[in-house]
């Protein structure tokens, strides 16, 4: 998760967040790298949006759990968050 803390984040109006070579359209949930759409599943996308809300700040696993997985959802949270972070890192690394 430290990758985003190192990047300069630009927040223009119109719901778009730019960081490094990436651009996230928060209205459509579309992530693009140098204009090319990057495929990203729902939970990794939600985590990315949460991280971009407060660039440079530490977001705890508990904060992510509360925001991404509703309290009435029964999942293996550790596995779910680890998998979502792995997929987010792969998308940002271009794998």
C-alpha atoms as a printed R data frame, in Angstrom:
   type eleno elety resid chain resno       x       y       z
1  ATOM     1    CA   UNK     A     1   0.000   0.000   0.000
2  ATOM     2    CA   UNK     A     2   2.987   2.300   0.342
3  ATOM     3    CA   UNK     A     3   3.138   2.829  -3.428
4  ATOM     4    CA   UNK     A     4   0.425   5.468  -3.380
5  ATOM     5    CA   UNK     A     5   1.948   7.383  -0.489
6  ATOM     6    CA   UNK     A     6   5.020   8.079  -2.626
7  ATOM     7    CA   UNK     A     7   3.084   9.455  -5.590
8  ATOM     8    CA   UNK     A     8   1.984  13.000  -6.086
9  ATOM     9    CA   UNK     A     9  -1.792  13.130  -6.358
10 ATOM    10    CA   UNK     A    10  -3.594  15.685  -8.501
11 ATOM    11    CA   UNK     A    11  -7.298  16.262  -7.880
12 ATOM    12    CA   UNK     A    12  -9.017  18.373 -10.527
13 ATOM    13    CA   UNK     A    13 -12.756  18.970 -10.489
14 ATOM    14    CA   UNK     A    14 -15.013  16.580 -12.397
15 ATOM    15    CA   UNK     A    15 -14.320  13.537 -10.191
16 ATOM    16    CA   UNK     A    16 -10.955  12.608 -11.711
17 ATOM    17    CA   UNK     A    17  -7.881  11.790  -9.637
18 ATOM    18    CA   UNK     A    18  -4.472  11.645 -11.309
19 ATOM    19    CA   UNK     A    19  -1.432   9.994  -9.732
20 ATOM    20    CA   UNK     A    20   1.748   9.076 -11.570
21 ATOM    21    CA   UNK     A    21   0.814   7.605 -14.963
22 ATOM    22    CA   UNK     A    22  -2.692   6.786 -13.723
23 ATOM    23    CA   UNK     A    23  -6.054   8.494 -13.810
24 ATOM    24    CA   UNK     A    24  -9.124   7.340 -11.876
25 ATOM    25    CA   UNK     A    25 -12.527   8.569 -12.969
26 ATOM    26    CA   UNK     A    26 -14.403   8.337  -9.703
27 ATOM    27    CA   UNK     A    27 -17.768   8.841 -11.391
28 ATOM    28    CA   UNK     A    28 -17.426   5.784 -13.655
29 ATOM    29    CA   UNK     A    29 -14.939   3.777 -11.560
30 ATOM    30    CA   UNK     A    30 -12.596   3.552 -14.532
31 ATOM    31    CA   UNK     A    31  -8.837   3.389 -13.971
32 ATOM    32    CA   UNK     A    32  -6.599   4.355 -16.889
33 ATOM    33    CA   UNK     A    33  -2.843   4.256 -17.333
34 ATOM    34    CA   UNK     A    34  -1.628   6.771 -19.901
35 ATOM    35    CA   UNK     A    35  -5.146   6.764 -21.359
36 ATOM    36    CA   UNK     A    36  -5.495   2.965 -21.571
37 ATOM    37    CA   UNK     A    37  -8.175   1.368 -19.404
38 ATOM    38    CA   UNK     A    38  -6.817  -0.872 -16.637
39 ATOM    39    CA   UNK     A    39  -9.073  -3.710 -15.584
40 ATOM    40    CA   UNK     A    40  -9.724  -3.673 -11.846
41 ATOM    41    CA   UNK     A    41 -12.294  -5.611  -9.827
42 ATOM    42    CA   UNK     A    42 -14.720  -3.901  -7.450
43 ATOM    43    CA   UNK     A    43 -12.957  -4.427  -4.099
44 ATOM    44    CA   UNK     A    44  -9.482  -3.382  -5.286
45 ATOM    45    CA   UNK     A    45 -11.130  -0.341  -6.913
46 ATOM    46    CA   UNK     A    46 -12.856   0.561  -3.644
47 ATOM    47    CA   UNK     A    47  -9.558   0.256  -1.762
48 ATOM    48    CA   UNK     A    48  -7.832   2.477  -4.329
49 ATOM    49    CA   UNK     A    49 -10.546   5.114  -3.946
50 ATOM    50    CA   UNK     A    50 -10.203   5.013  -0.154
51 ATOM    51    CA   UNK     A    51  -6.409   5.391  -0.362
52 ATOM    52    CA   UNK     A    52  -6.698   8.301  -2.786
53 ATOM    53    CA   UNK     A    53  -9.092  10.165  -0.485
54 ATOM    54    CA   UNK     A    54  -6.244  10.907   1.922
55 ATOM    55    CA   UNK     A    55  -2.918  10.659   0.076
56 ATOM    56    CA   UNK     A    56   0.096  10.113   2.281
57 ATOM    57    CA   UNK     A    57  -1.980   9.039   5.296
58 ATOM    58    CA   UNK     A    58  -2.024   5.576   6.795
59 ATOM    59    CA   UNK     A    59  -5.313   3.733   6.311
60 ATOM    60    CA   UNK     A    60  -5.708   0.836   8.731
61 ATOM    61    CA   UNK     A    61  -6.951  -2.619   7.827
62 ATOM    62    CA   UNK     A    62  -9.868  -2.002  10.178
63 ATOM    63    CA   UNK     A    63 -10.823   1.172   8.289
64 ATOM    64    CA   UNK     A    64 -10.725  -0.777   5.017
65 ATOM    65    CA   UNK     A    65 -12.787  -3.598   6.502
66 ATOM    66    CA   UNK     A    66 -15.486  -1.202   7.673
67 ATOM    67    CA   UNK     A    67 -15.704   0.582   4.327
68 ATOM    68    CA   UNK     A    68 -15.315  -2.299   1.865
69 ATOM    69    CA   UNK     A    69 -17.033  -5.178   3.647
70 ATOM    70    CA   UNK     A    70 -20.404  -4.379   5.283
71 ATOM    71    CA   UNK     A    71 -20.864  -5.527   8.874
72 ATOM    72    CA   UNK     A    72 -23.469  -8.119   7.847
73 ATOM    73    CA   UNK     A    73 -21.044  -9.767   5.388
74 ATOM    74    CA   UNK     A    74 -19.378 -12.962   6.574
75 ATOM    75    CA   UNK     A    75 -16.053 -13.406   4.800
76 ATOM    76    CA   UNK     A    76 -12.494 -14.337   5.653
77 ATOM    77    CA   UNK     A    77 -11.486 -10.696   5.927
78 ATOM    78    CA   UNK     A    78  -7.727 -11.314   6.018
79 ATOM    79    CA   UNK     A    79  -7.859 -13.385   2.844
80 ATOM    80    CA   UNK     A    80 -10.222 -10.889   1.181
81 ATOM    81    CA   UNK     A    81  -8.126  -7.820   1.901
82 ATOM    82    CA   UNK     A    82  -4.847  -9.561   1.048
83 ATOM    83    CA   UNK     A    83  -6.286 -10.687  -2.285
84 ATOM    84    CA   UNK     A    84  -7.737  -7.234  -3.055
85 ATOM    85    CA   UNK     A    85  -4.423  -5.500  -2.260
86 ATOM    86    CA   UNK     A    86  -2.553  -8.058  -4.384
87 ATOM    87    CA   UNK     A    87  -4.843  -7.358  -7.353
88 ATOM    88    CA   UNK     A    88  -4.486  -3.598  -6.863
89 ATOM    89    CA   UNK     A    89  -0.687  -3.858  -6.793
90 ATOM    90    CA   UNK     A    90  -0.723  -5.999  -9.956
91 ATOM    91    CA   UNK     A    91  -2.914  -3.451 -11.745
92 ATOM    92    CA   UNK     A    92  -0.691  -0.543 -10.715
93 ATOM    93    CA   UNK     A    93   2.483  -2.433 -11.647
94 ATOM    94    CA   UNK     A    94   1.087  -3.282 -15.082
95 ATOM    95    CA   UNK     A    95   1.116  -7.068 -14.609
